[in-house]
XYZ file of C-alpha atoms in Angstrom:
712
model
C -19.973 25.784 -161.771
C -22.724 23.279 -161.248
C -25.246 25.783 -162.753
C -23.011 26.407 -165.744
C -22.793 22.611 -166.378
C -26.573 22.356 -166.565
C -26.550 24.856 -169.530
C -23.515 23.142 -171.100
C -25.764 20.036 -171.255
C -28.025 21.659 -173.868
C -25.041 23.086 -175.822
C -23.597 19.549 -176.266
C -26.876 17.541 -176.903
C -28.723 19.937 -179.209
C -28.512 18.467 -182.793
C -26.359 20.880 -184.841
C -24.524 20.757 -187.983
C -20.713 20.944 -187.917
C -19.581 24.444 -188.630
C -16.450 24.980 -190.902
C -14.768 28.206 -191.713
C -14.494 27.630 -195.470
C -18.156 26.811 -196.078
C -21.360 29.011 -196.277
C -24.232 27.083 -194.903
C -26.883 29.429 -196.160
C -27.754 28.776 -199.918
C -26.266 31.211 -202.303
C -29.651 32.022 -203.789
C -30.408 34.077 -200.591
C -29.141 37.531 -201.630
C -28.128 39.974 -198.984
C -27.515 43.631 -199.900
C -24.262 45.221 -199.012
C -25.261 47.865 -196.655
C -22.903 50.696 -195.562
C -21.579 50.801 -192.120
C -23.447 54.048 -191.463
C -26.727 52.129 -191.902
C -25.792 49.411 -189.478
C -26.933 49.361 -185.795
C -24.588 49.401 -182.892
C -26.078 47.770 -179.750
C -24.797 49.161 -176.481
C -26.772 46.850 -174.031
C -26.640 43.181 -173.432
C -30.202 42.908 -174.807
C -30.957 43.257 -178.302
C -34.517 43.312 -179.750
C -35.818 42.956 -183.391
C -39.481 43.972 -183.844
C -39.644 44.143 -187.625
C -37.751 42.912 -190.790
C -35.975 46.192 -191.487
C -33.006 44.722 -193.527
C -30.573 46.141 -191.025
C -27.501 44.669 -189.387
C -26.834 44.760 -185.706
C -23.297 44.882 -184.299
C -22.617 43.439 -180.815
C -19.301 43.762 -178.958
C -18.693 40.354 -177.523
C -15.842 41.492 -175.106
C -17.814 44.399 -173.746
C -21.394 43.005 -173.618
C -20.212 39.585 -172.394
C -18.111 40.873 -169.472
C -19.044 40.479 -165.730
C -19.673 36.882 -166.167
C -22.247 37.328 -168.919
C -20.218 35.106 -171.444
C -23.166 33.050 -172.745
C -25.330 34.307 -175.530
C -29.111 33.102 -176.354
C -31.071 34.153 -179.304
C -34.663 33.300 -180.106
C -36.665 34.233 -183.113
C -39.531 33.424 -185.431
C -37.614 34.437 -188.484
C -36.342 31.692 -190.790
C -32.586 31.062 -190.659
C -30.745 32.259 -193.694
C -33.728 33.607 -195.444
C -34.852 35.898 -192.476
C -32.008 36.175 -190.130
C -28.193 35.354 -190.273
C -25.732 35.505 -187.554
C -21.916 35.819 -187.869
C -18.856 35.961 -185.581
C -16.090 38.631 -186.554
C -12.583 38.792 -185.478
C -12.669 42.660 -186.053
C -15.291 44.981 -187.458
C -15.485 45.451 -191.372
C -17.594 47.602 -193.563
C -18.425 44.738 -196.072
C -21.087 42.241 -195.422
C -19.998 39.836 -198.007
C -17.661 37.183 -196.567
C -15.741 36.517 -199.811
C -14.447 40.252 -199.768
C -12.806 39.645 -196.344
C -9.181 38.317 -196.298
C -8.788 34.752 -195.596
C -6.827 35.307 -192.514
C -9.736 37.436 -191.121
C -12.576 35.253 -192.429
C -15.764 35.534 -190.476
C -17.608 32.574 -189.202
C -21.412 32.087 -189.756
C -23.245 30.359 -186.905
C -26.728 30.445 -188.340
C -26.482 26.642 -188.789
C -26.315 26.232 -185.178
C -29.767 27.452 -184.805
C -32.314 24.795 -183.694
C -35.839 24.675 -185.212
C -38.594 24.242 -182.503
C -42.273 23.614 -183.006
C -44.420 26.681 -182.900
C -48.007 27.703 -183.655
C -48.955 30.169 -186.545
C -47.948 33.884 -185.938
C -50.907 36.084 -185.059
C -52.313 38.206 -188.048
C -52.715 41.981 -187.923
C -56.138 43.198 -187.551
C -55.565 46.026 -189.814
C -52.354 47.464 -191.526
C -50.232 49.165 -189.149
C -51.657 47.994 -185.983
C -49.773 46.116 -183.334
C -50.095 42.373 -183.012
C -49.266 39.865 -180.480
C -45.802 38.631 -180.185
C -45.393 35.478 -182.325
C -43.987 32.336 -180.724
C -40.333 31.475 -181.505
C -39.599 28.896 -183.869
C -35.861 28.814 -183.619
C -33.302 29.513 -180.953
C -29.464 29.493 -180.679
C -27.221 29.104 -177.608
C -23.475 29.958 -177.808
C -21.147 29.334 -174.998
C -17.769 31.328 -174.318
C -15.898 28.577 -176.103
C -18.053 28.961 -179.172
C -17.148 32.679 -179.323
C -13.520 32.386 -178.246
C -11.174 34.317 -180.658
C -13.900 36.597 -181.935
C -14.636 40.133 -180.847
C -17.911 41.044 -182.583
C -21.184 39.402 -183.535
C -23.639 40.564 -186.124
C -27.316 39.810 -186.341
C -28.502 40.482 -190.018
C -32.142 40.822 -190.580
C -33.631 40.499 -194.046
C -35.983 43.245 -195.353
C -39.690 42.585 -195.565
C -41.026 42.151 -199.131
C -44.354 43.893 -199.650
C -46.543 42.551 -202.477
C -49.803 44.227 -203.388
C -52.948 42.168 -202.917
C -51.578 39.889 -200.247
C -52.854 39.940 -196.618
C -50.846 41.828 -193.971
C -47.673 39.968 -193.119
C -47.306 38.187 -189.755
C -45.344 39.914 -186.952
C -41.616 39.236 -186.824
C -39.602 38.842 -183.689
C -36.077 38.316 -182.475
C -34.475 38.653 -179.051
C -30.912 38.030 -178.138
C -29.076 38.376 -174.791
C -25.810 37.999 -173.246
C -26.440 36.424 -169.705
C -24.856 34.773 -166.692
C -26.264 31.219 -166.332
C -25.742 31.236 -162.641
C -28.311 33.966 -162.280
C -31.157 32.033 -163.880
C -30.511 28.607 -162.418
C -32.672 26.811 -159.614
C -31.856 23.223 -158.231
C -34.908 21.308 -156.795
C -34.349 18.419 -154.561
C -36.545 15.452 -154.053
C -37.871 16.676 -150.896
C -38.851 20.142 -152.323
C -40.453 18.397 -155.482
C -42.471 16.181 -153.074
C -43.399 19.123 -150.802
C -44.707 20.963 -153.840
C -47.588 18.544 -154.385
C -49.430 20.432 -151.621
C -47.424 23.723 -151.499
C -46.123 24.803 -154.894
C -42.727 26.099 -155.414
C -42.845 29.690 -156.614
C -39.913 31.501 -158.494
C -40.303 35.193 -159.298
C -38.484 36.592 -162.377
C -38.034 40.334 -162.439
C -37.759 42.442 -165.658
C -34.449 42.116 -167.334
C -33.991 38.628 -166.052
C -31.866 36.014 -167.774
C -33.666 34.750 -170.833
C -32.595 31.189 -170.208
C -33.872 29.830 -166.956
C -32.279 26.455 -165.946
C -34.260 24.103 -163.610
C -32.397 21.113 -162.435
C -34.557 18.347 -160.951
C -32.902 15.790 -158.800
C -35.540 13.127 -159.740
C -36.548 12.286 -163.238
C -39.715 13.901 -164.591
C -40.498 10.600 -166.245
C -41.097 9.118 -162.666
C -42.475 12.288 -160.961
C -44.082 14.753 -163.544
C -44.401 18.411 -162.523
C -47.103 20.790 -163.369
C -45.276 24.007 -164.615
C -47.120 27.307 -164.562
C -45.814 30.597 -165.870
C -47.830 33.665 -165.366
C -46.864 37.196 -166.632
C -46.755 39.797 -163.853
C -45.339 42.710 -165.811
C -44.111 43.895 -169.115
C -42.703 47.384 -168.531
C -45.911 49.197 -168.958
C -46.254 51.883 -166.352
C -50.089 52.403 -165.811
C -51.596 55.393 -164.128
C -54.448 54.310 -161.723
C -56.055 50.846 -161.589
C -56.024 48.361 -164.459
C -57.898 45.125 -164.755
C -55.621 42.014 -164.737
C -57.130 40.760 -167.949
C -56.364 44.046 -169.774
C -52.824 43.897 -168.385
C -52.337 40.347 -169.767
C -53.693 41.473 -173.151
C -51.176 44.385 -173.190
C -48.445 42.092 -172.156
C -49.133 39.800 -175.117
C -48.119 42.583 -177.409
C -44.774 42.858 -175.910
C -43.730 39.380 -174.582
C -43.087 36.276 -176.865
C -44.640 33.068 -175.573
C -42.104 31.153 -173.516
C -40.667 27.898 -174.500
C -39.400 24.979 -172.375
C -36.827 22.326 -173.286
C -36.513 19.413 -171.063
C -33.542 17.212 -171.352
C -33.147 13.673 -170.108
C -30.064 11.444 -170.664
C -32.227 8.464 -171.605
C -34.956 10.025 -173.948
C -33.021 13.254 -174.983
C -34.665 16.591 -175.467
C -38.419 17.316 -175.197
C -39.609 20.839 -176.551
C -42.652 22.367 -175.214
C -43.815 25.583 -177.026
C -46.089 28.118 -175.480
C -45.709 26.836 -171.992
C -48.025 28.984 -169.900
C -49.411 26.003 -167.964
C -48.225 22.467 -168.804
C -47.382 19.138 -167.117
C -43.795 18.551 -167.982
C -43.020 14.825 -168.338
C -40.181 12.932 -170.226
C -40.181 9.422 -171.789
C -37.794 7.863 -169.325
C -37.730 5.054 -166.703
C -34.858 5.732 -164.443
C -35.522 2.783 -161.958
C -34.759 -0.005 -164.337
C -31.808 -2.353 -163.789
C -29.954 -1.078 -167.011
C -30.253 2.635 -166.185
C -27.091 4.420 -165.967
C -25.722 7.332 -163.902
C -27.505 10.604 -164.394
C -30.666 8.875 -165.644
C -32.462 9.991 -162.394
C -32.136 13.544 -163.147
C -33.866 15.940 -165.473
C -32.972 19.461 -166.604
C -35.445 22.042 -167.924
C -34.503 25.075 -169.848
C -37.139 27.855 -170.036
C -36.786 30.554 -172.678
C -38.782 33.588 -171.387
C -38.904 37.132 -172.583
C -36.550 39.315 -170.552
C -38.636 42.393 -171.238
C -41.306 40.844 -168.906
C -41.614 39.667 -165.483
C -43.027 36.212 -164.436
C -44.223 34.242 -161.669
C -43.171 30.592 -162.083
C -45.119 27.984 -160.139
C -43.830 24.249 -159.837
C -46.150 21.723 -158.321
C -45.590 17.737 -158.452
C -48.687 16.273 -160.339
C -49.647 13.131 -158.255
C -52.356 12.169 -160.896
C -49.794 12.349 -163.646
C -47.216 10.630 -161.435
C -49.624 7.795 -160.729
C -50.630 7.157 -164.447
C -46.993 7.387 -165.507
C -46.015 4.978 -162.732
C -48.502 2.321 -164.008
C -47.489 2.994 -167.571
C -43.846 2.315 -166.907
C -43.988 -0.386 -164.469
C -47.272 -2.361 -165.385
C -45.272 -5.247 -166.716
C -43.213 -5.353 -163.462
C -46.376 -5.267 -161.297
C -47.863 -8.137 -163.239
C -44.795 -10.273 -162.715
C -44.738 -9.482 -159.103
C -48.336 -10.633 -158.843
C -47.325 -14.028 -160.338
C -44.504 -14.121 -157.726
C -46.987 -13.400 -154.918
C -49.351 -16.158 -155.998
C -46.388 -18.623 -156.139
C -45.537 -17.622 -152.654
C -48.971 -18.241 -151.578
C -49.033 -21.545 -153.183
C -45.874 -22.358 -151.458
C -47.456 -21.574 -148.077
C -50.457 -23.851 -148.834
C -48.131 -26.742 -150.034
C -45.994 -26.379 -146.877
C -49.125 -26.648 -144.701
C -50.053 -29.816 -146.518
C -46.566 -31.287 -146.196
C -46.790 -30.528 -142.333
C -49.976 -32.232 -142.127
C -51.841 -29.130 -141.035
C -54.839 -27.221 -142.268
C -54.338 -25.701 -145.785
C -54.907 -21.933 -145.627
C -56.798 -20.017 -148.359
C -54.712 -18.147 -150.905
C -55.878 -14.879 -149.410
C -54.806 -15.962 -145.846
C -51.382 -17.112 -147.310
C -50.979 -13.780 -149.004
C -51.656 -11.932 -145.836
C -49.245 -14.195 -143.850
C -46.436 -13.416 -146.289
C -47.014 -9.691 -145.777
C -45.879 -9.917 -142.146
C -42.368 -8.448 -141.248
C -40.390 -11.599 -141.275
C -41.843 -13.245 -144.419
C -41.842 -9.929 -146.167
C -38.062 -9.341 -145.517
C -37.290 -12.758 -146.742
C -39.627 -13.009 -149.836
C -39.068 -9.387 -150.990
C -35.480 -8.394 -150.069
C -33.760 -11.704 -150.691
C -34.377 -11.719 -154.551
C -33.528 -7.920 -154.590
C -30.122 -8.747 -153.058
C -29.577 -11.698 -155.332
C -30.427 -9.622 -158.325
C -28.027 -6.776 -157.302
C -25.257 -9.182 -156.603
C -25.736 -10.807 -160.107
C -25.602 -7.257 -161.673
C -22.516 -6.314 -159.664
C -20.458 -9.378 -160.853
C -21.834 -9.709 -164.489
C -22.430 -6.139 -165.800
C -20.846 -2.565 -165.455
C -24.190 -0.802 -165.554
C -25.646 -0.727 -161.897
C -28.743 1.167 -161.179
C -29.025 3.788 -158.496
C -29.713 1.654 -155.418
C -32.013 4.150 -153.643
C -34.412 4.786 -156.635
C -34.248 1.180 -157.730
C -35.094 -0.159 -154.264
C -37.913 2.444 -153.769
C -39.671 1.548 -157.069
C -39.194 -2.100 -156.562
C -40.797 -1.978 -153.018
C -43.487 0.258 -154.219
C -44.328 -2.040 -157.186
C -44.399 -5.068 -154.804
C -46.792 -3.446 -152.488
C -48.981 -2.264 -155.402
C -48.855 -5.860 -156.761
C -49.953 -7.219 -153.338
C -52.841 -4.867 -153.341
C -53.991 -5.793 -156.868
C -53.594 -9.543 -155.996
C -55.710 -9.196 -152.992
C -58.446 -7.337 -154.977
C -58.281 -9.968 -157.780
C -58.704 -12.733 -155.150
C -61.437 -11.154 -153.210
C -63.354 -10.350 -156.419
C -63.006 -13.825 -157.839
C -63.877 -15.362 -154.354
C -67.002 -13.268 -154.100
C -68.166 -14.174 -157.504
C -67.622 -17.870 -156.810
C -69.378 -17.743 -153.497
C -72.236 -16.033 -155.046
C -72.709 -18.358 -157.841
C -72.383 -21.345 -155.455
C -74.970 -20.091 -153.117
C -77.368 -19.517 -155.910
C -76.716 -23.015 -157.230
C -77.251 -24.743 -153.939
C -80.281 -22.845 -153.290
C -81.777 -23.463 -156.787
C -80.880 -27.068 -156.520
C -82.566 -27.558 -153.296
C -85.614 -25.816 -154.575
C -85.591 -28.044 -157.781
C -85.444 -31.204 -155.810
C -88.326 -30.127 -153.543
C -90.422 -29.329 -156.585
C -89.271 -32.380 -158.269
C -90.537 -34.672 -155.347
C -93.892 -32.745 -155.304
C -94.862 -32.761 -158.953
C -96.622 -35.529 -160.718
C -96.458 -33.967 -164.264
C -95.662 -36.718 -166.913
C -93.858 -34.182 -169.028
C -91.410 -33.423 -166.137
C -90.952 -37.141 -165.430
C -90.224 -37.805 -169.157
C -87.674 -35.009 -169.266
C -86.015 -36.217 -166.127
C -85.799 -39.717 -167.570
C -84.252 -38.448 -170.765
C -81.684 -36.505 -168.807
C -80.847 -39.584 -166.823
C -80.439 -41.678 -169.930
C -78.200 -39.062 -171.494
C -75.989 -39.040 -168.428
C -75.794 -42.894 -168.693
C -74.225 -42.800 -172.182
C -70.804 -44.323 -172.304
C -69.167 -41.358 -173.876
C -70.514 -39.078 -171.213
C -69.429 -41.538 -168.486
C -65.994 -41.560 -169.917
C -65.627 -37.906 -170.130
C -66.958 -37.601 -166.679
C -64.619 -40.150 -165.278
C -61.620 -38.839 -167.064
C -62.081 -35.113 -166.922
C -58.474 -34.198 -166.785
C -57.699 -36.262 -169.885
C -60.431 -34.520 -171.789
C -59.419 -30.988 -170.658
C -55.870 -31.777 -171.506
C -56.569 -32.993 -174.965
C -58.823 -29.859 -175.810
C -56.309 -27.365 -174.237
C -53.270 -28.699 -175.723
C -54.895 -28.811 -179.054
C -55.870 -25.148 -178.833
C -52.406 -23.846 -177.592
C -50.538 -25.720 -180.304
C -52.756 -25.126 -183.332
C -54.902 -22.028 -182.556
C -53.751 -19.701 -179.875
C -52.229 -20.016 -176.400
C -54.680 -17.547 -174.781
C -57.686 -19.561 -175.929
C -56.241 -22.842 -174.486
C -55.435 -21.274 -171.152
C -59.031 -19.754 -171.224
C -60.457 -23.194 -171.371
C -58.172 -24.233 -168.503
C -59.482 -21.327 -166.578
C -62.946 -22.544 -167.237
C -62.003 -26.122 -165.973
C -60.604 -24.499 -162.722
C -63.691 -22.557 -162.334
C -65.874 -25.478 -162.640
C -63.964 -27.625 -160.172
C -63.735 -24.780 -157.631
C -67.402 -24.118 -158.013
C -68.115 -27.850 -157.487
C -66.026 -28.014 -154.402
C -67.500 -24.770 -153.089
C -71.067 -26.112 -153.642
C -70.198 -29.309 -151.789
C -68.849 -27.346 -148.805
C -71.774 -24.878 -148.668
C -74.249 -27.817 -149.043
C -72.640 -29.819 -146.341
C -72.381 -26.715 -144.069
C -76.107 -25.955 -144.520
C -77.127 -29.449 -143.832
C -74.912 -29.750 -140.658
C -76.656 -26.517 -139.512
C -80.089 -28.032 -140.278
C -79.304 -31.083 -138.301
C -78.118 -29.181 -135.355
C -81.279 -27.296 -135.311
C -83.269 -30.529 -135.585
C -81.242 -31.898 -132.734
C -81.711 -28.830 -130.598
C -85.606 -28.990 -131.148
C -85.675 -32.625 -130.370
C -83.906 -31.961 -127.071
C -86.315 -29.116 -126.257
C -89.329 -31.423 -126.970
C -87.891 -34.252 -125.036
C -88.004 -36.407 -128.106
C -84.513 -37.794 -128.846
C -85.743 -40.022 -131.737
C -87.241 -37.190 -133.744
C -84.261 -36.665 -135.808
C -83.859 -40.385 -136.854
C -87.518 -40.411 -137.815
C -87.334 -37.223 -139.799
C -87.264 -37.391 -143.472
C -83.960 -36.532 -145.143
C -84.141 -33.085 -146.704
C -83.016 -32.185 -150.189
C -79.609 -31.275 -149.219
C -78.776 -34.700 -147.823
C -80.041 -36.150 -151.071
C -77.966 -33.706 -152.948
C -74.855 -34.179 -150.879
C -74.653 -37.639 -149.233
C -71.659 -37.963 -146.996
C -70.218 -39.892 -144.068
C -68.725 -37.631 -141.413
C -67.842 -40.369 -139.036
C -66.119 -39.539 -135.821
C -63.083 -41.691 -136.894
C -62.379 -39.497 -139.955
C -59.282 -37.468 -139.782
C -60.896 -34.483 -141.437
C -64.639 -33.706 -142.094
C -66.035 -33.602 -145.328
C -66.612 -29.820 -145.257
C -63.108 -28.984 -144.281
C -61.678 -31.176 -147.206
C -63.979 -29.544 -149.683
C -62.996 -26.160 -148.476
C -59.329 -27.093 -148.896
C -60.105 -28.411 -152.333
C -61.625 -24.974 -153.229
C -58.771 -23.063 -151.603
C -56.035 -24.879 -153.621
C -58.141 -24.696 -156.899
C -58.691 -21.003 -156.322
C -55.075 -20.209 -156.026
C -54.142 -22.050 -159.226
C -57.090 -20.416 -161.008
C -55.641 -16.946 -160.042
C -52.119 -17.949 -161.192
C -53.306 -19.098 -164.593
C -55.608 -16.033 -164.975
C -52.363 -13.936 -164.662
C -50.636 -16.122 -167.104
C -53.437 -15.850 -169.575
C -53.497 -12.065 -169.366
C -49.989 -12.111 -170.574
C -51.257 -13.372 -173.844
C -54.067 -10.996 -174.298
C -52.053 -8.525 -176.378
C -51.084 -11.418 -178.807
C -54.642 -12.614 -178.862
C -55.933 -9.145 -179.918
C -53.471 -8.987 -182.726
C -54.336 -12.643 -183.708
C -58.061 -11.661 -183.977
C -57.153 -8.708 -186.061
C -55.221 -10.855 -188.593
C -58.163 -13.288 -189.013
C -58.784 -13.612 -192.716
C -55.302 -11.963 -193.751
C -53.226 -15.027 -192.985
C -52.898 -17.319 -190.200
C -50.129 -19.361 -188.976
C -49.412 -21.788 -186.102
C -48.357 -20.339 -182.566
C -44.665 -20.296 -181.880
C -43.183 -23.558 -180.631
C -41.807 -22.029 -177.511
C -45.121 -20.483 -176.453
C -46.957 -23.763 -177.123
C -44.341 -25.720 -175.187
C -44.576 -23.160 -172.205
C -48.393 -23.343 -172.219
C -48.322 -27.185 -172.225
C -46.307 -27.047 -169.134
C -48.664 -24.649 -167.608
C -51.638 -26.914 -168.532
C -49.970 -29.858 -166.854
C -49.451 -27.835 -163.815
C -53.045 -26.860 -163.659
C -54.232 -30.447 -164.101
C -51.755 -32.315 -161.946
C -50.752 -29.766 -159.390
C -54.057 -28.023 -158.658
C -54.889 -30.306 -155.568
C -52.987 -30.533 -152.262
C -52.317 -34.249 -153.101
C -49.777 -32.906 -155.599
C -47.546 -32.546 -152.498
C -46.555 -36.063 -152.745
C -43.710 -34.814 -154.960
C -40.537 -35.054 -152.979
C -36.989 -35.111 -153.678
C -33.677 -34.783 -151.816
C -31.262 -31.934 -152.066
C -27.711 -32.680 -153.100
C -25.412 -33.281 -150.162
C -24.900 -35.771 -147.403
C -27.261 -33.774 -145.262
C -29.720 -32.613 -147.890
C -33.261 -32.786 -146.699
C -36.334 -33.782 -148.661
C -38.385 -30.954 -150.128
C -41.698 -30.993 -152.002
C -43.862 -28.649 -154.011
C -43.392 -25.815 -151.523
C -39.642 -25.607 -152.401
C -40.634 -25.638 -156.172
C -42.969 -22.724 -155.479
C -40.315 -20.765 -153.723
C -37.736 -21.094 -156.360
C -40.514 -20.304 -158.997
C -41.553 -17.128 -156.962
C -37.921 -15.960 -156.682
C -37.382 -16.530 -160.372
C -40.533 -14.529 -161.341
C -39.608 -11.709 -158.867
C -36.186 -11.382 -160.381
C -37.497 -11.498 -163.963
C -39.866 -8.876 -163.040
C -37.267 -6.458 -161.824
C -35.570 -6.973 -165.199
C -38.916 -5.988 -166.994
C -39.205 -9.549 -168.321
C -42.256 -10.930 -166.511
C -43.049 -13.406 -169.243
C -40.195 -15.560 -167.933
C -42.458 -16.489 -165.084
C -44.154 -18.918 -167.632
C -40.903 -20.814 -167.652
C -41.120 -21.400 -163.865
C -44.845 -22.584 -164.269
C -43.867 -24.784 -167.121
C -41.112 -26.353 -165.272
C -43.239 -27.069 -162.292
C -45.844 -28.592 -164.694
C -43.395 -30.878 -166.254
C -42.011 -32.033 -162.800
C -45.674 -32.765 -161.682
C -46.199 -34.861 -164.804
C -42.909 -36.757 -164.365
C -43.641 -37.451 -160.674
C -47.088 -38.639 -161.543
C -45.657 -41.192 -163.986
C -43.256 -42.319 -161.369
C -46.090 -42.690 -158.768
C -48.089 -44.587 -161.266
C -45.142 -47.051 -161.948
C -44.621 -47.438 -158.058
C -48.216 -48.330 -157.557
C -47.880 -51.034 -160.215
C -44.907 -52.416 -158.449
C -46.682 -52.301 -155.168
C -44.442 -49.486 -153.739
C -47.126 -47.033 -152.523
C -45.567 -43.973 -150.779
C -46.419 -43.897 -147.007
C -45.892 -40.094 -147.142
C -49.133 -39.537 -149.061
C -51.629 -37.794 -146.767
C -55.170 -39.237 -146.588
C -57.521 -37.066 -148.658
C -61.017 -37.450 -147.308
C -63.456 -37.383 -150.223
C -66.670 -39.279 -150.705
């Protein structure tokens, strides 16, 4: 019964015109001659073949040929419906071929309108008149169920006569094949395990001659998620050869007898996909079954293959891992991007939590690795999944298949972690290389500057010092955040959000580069001092170091690492870099969301411009405030008390946790842009807290919770 239902799917979903007994669907201009009964053909087998347009009518006994479970009928042809072929159902046999001459109580029914047109290539041409050509590909097919033929005893297939006109090229070959068949005999069900196993050991199905024309393949996993490479090879076509025969010759001969097979893939979400001439093809449907709004049955795909029953075939099925990978990223790229934002927010949560506990702030990469441990992974990954499923259960009637949904979500989260680590490592490597080159060049420049006596160089240095001493330059240098805020907010409100966020990224890169240069310079100087101290001890000259001349790095990076300092300068600068780096990666991902809009904006230049949407501008303003006010660990001064008598105080780490959960859930709903809401709200909270802190300082109420930030 299950196999029969798979075929009934196609009978229900194929677009067909409604059939009425009192209407002729073929146009009256198509004339058919009233042939006598003695010229008709009476088919005695369950297989009927038309090799030429002979103007004959073929009679099929439905009760006789459709016995023994063969109650379904399939018909494929390259003849045009109505003008080339017509199919009727008869209550009883009549001599007349004109329906109007039959009594109304015994009116025949035409089912030609139920034929479905399918794409097909041009029919092969004859090499010379009278020669045999290759079988043309089908251009239409018809499926009739026992319910469609209920109450009728006979079926006729009427073929028009071929018109020959002198001076025209030889006509193309004509073909039509019909068969009564049992759908159970041509059905195969493939489980998920068999499909996955076929990736390295292909599944093979052998079809002998006189097999059912309709082969139904039921896949328990959607081919939109796991495409399958379908290969169909002709192994025989009824030719009995004497002696050996080359395989190529055999295939060429079989092309003269077997019509090219056709595949129809049906998915409950995307409908029918028709693939003509399917000798070797990757079957994929436009469906994403693991989304939250997918309904029952969306995880399955049914493929109907129409193959010539005169021939034998070897069918090979193999899961295409390459197509599955590309399809996976095509379907779930937005979800992966949203998960990447959630991962960065979880990493910032761990950094802020370390600062609130007055411990060493980890790098964003270390925070991500810590979150991948079993306990944090279970909390940060499966808690939002359970919350999301509970929300769907109580608010909607459409619930996704939990197994497929959970599998795809976990895979997307793991892939997002991999991409996030890759982006973090790449950006960190670039920043480190740039900082090392900068420190090295700056040290060489100072050494050369001290040793040169060129008046041109000294005049150039004097001019650069005078330029830096300008009042406007000093104002911008002392109020960098204000200048960046003014420029970026102007761009996101009046030009395009991506351009403003791009400028914010440049600001993050500059500050991260500056902190990293300070860290590397101080580290190199400490190493040099330790080497000088070691040499002085080896030379028994303890005052050598105090008499030595300060090197270029000490002039470049003067600092005071006193023993009473709570944290050394190098550690403080490294923490500044780690926090800036995490915020930079977060806002890089936010900028990527506006890249498609930026491309469309560039294409519209000169056609007509308009201001960005107010919602986009407002969200980007919040992101900018978050980047300027929350990019340092000192932003963890934000604290508030949770509702309730025993509500404890929480800080930025709690905001990042809630923002990460919200971004995670939004990504599962394929709406990663909502992560901008979380970042914007965090930015506005930082802005409000900074105002409250400034008012508290004016009133003399300086928070004692603010951790000392060692900076010189």
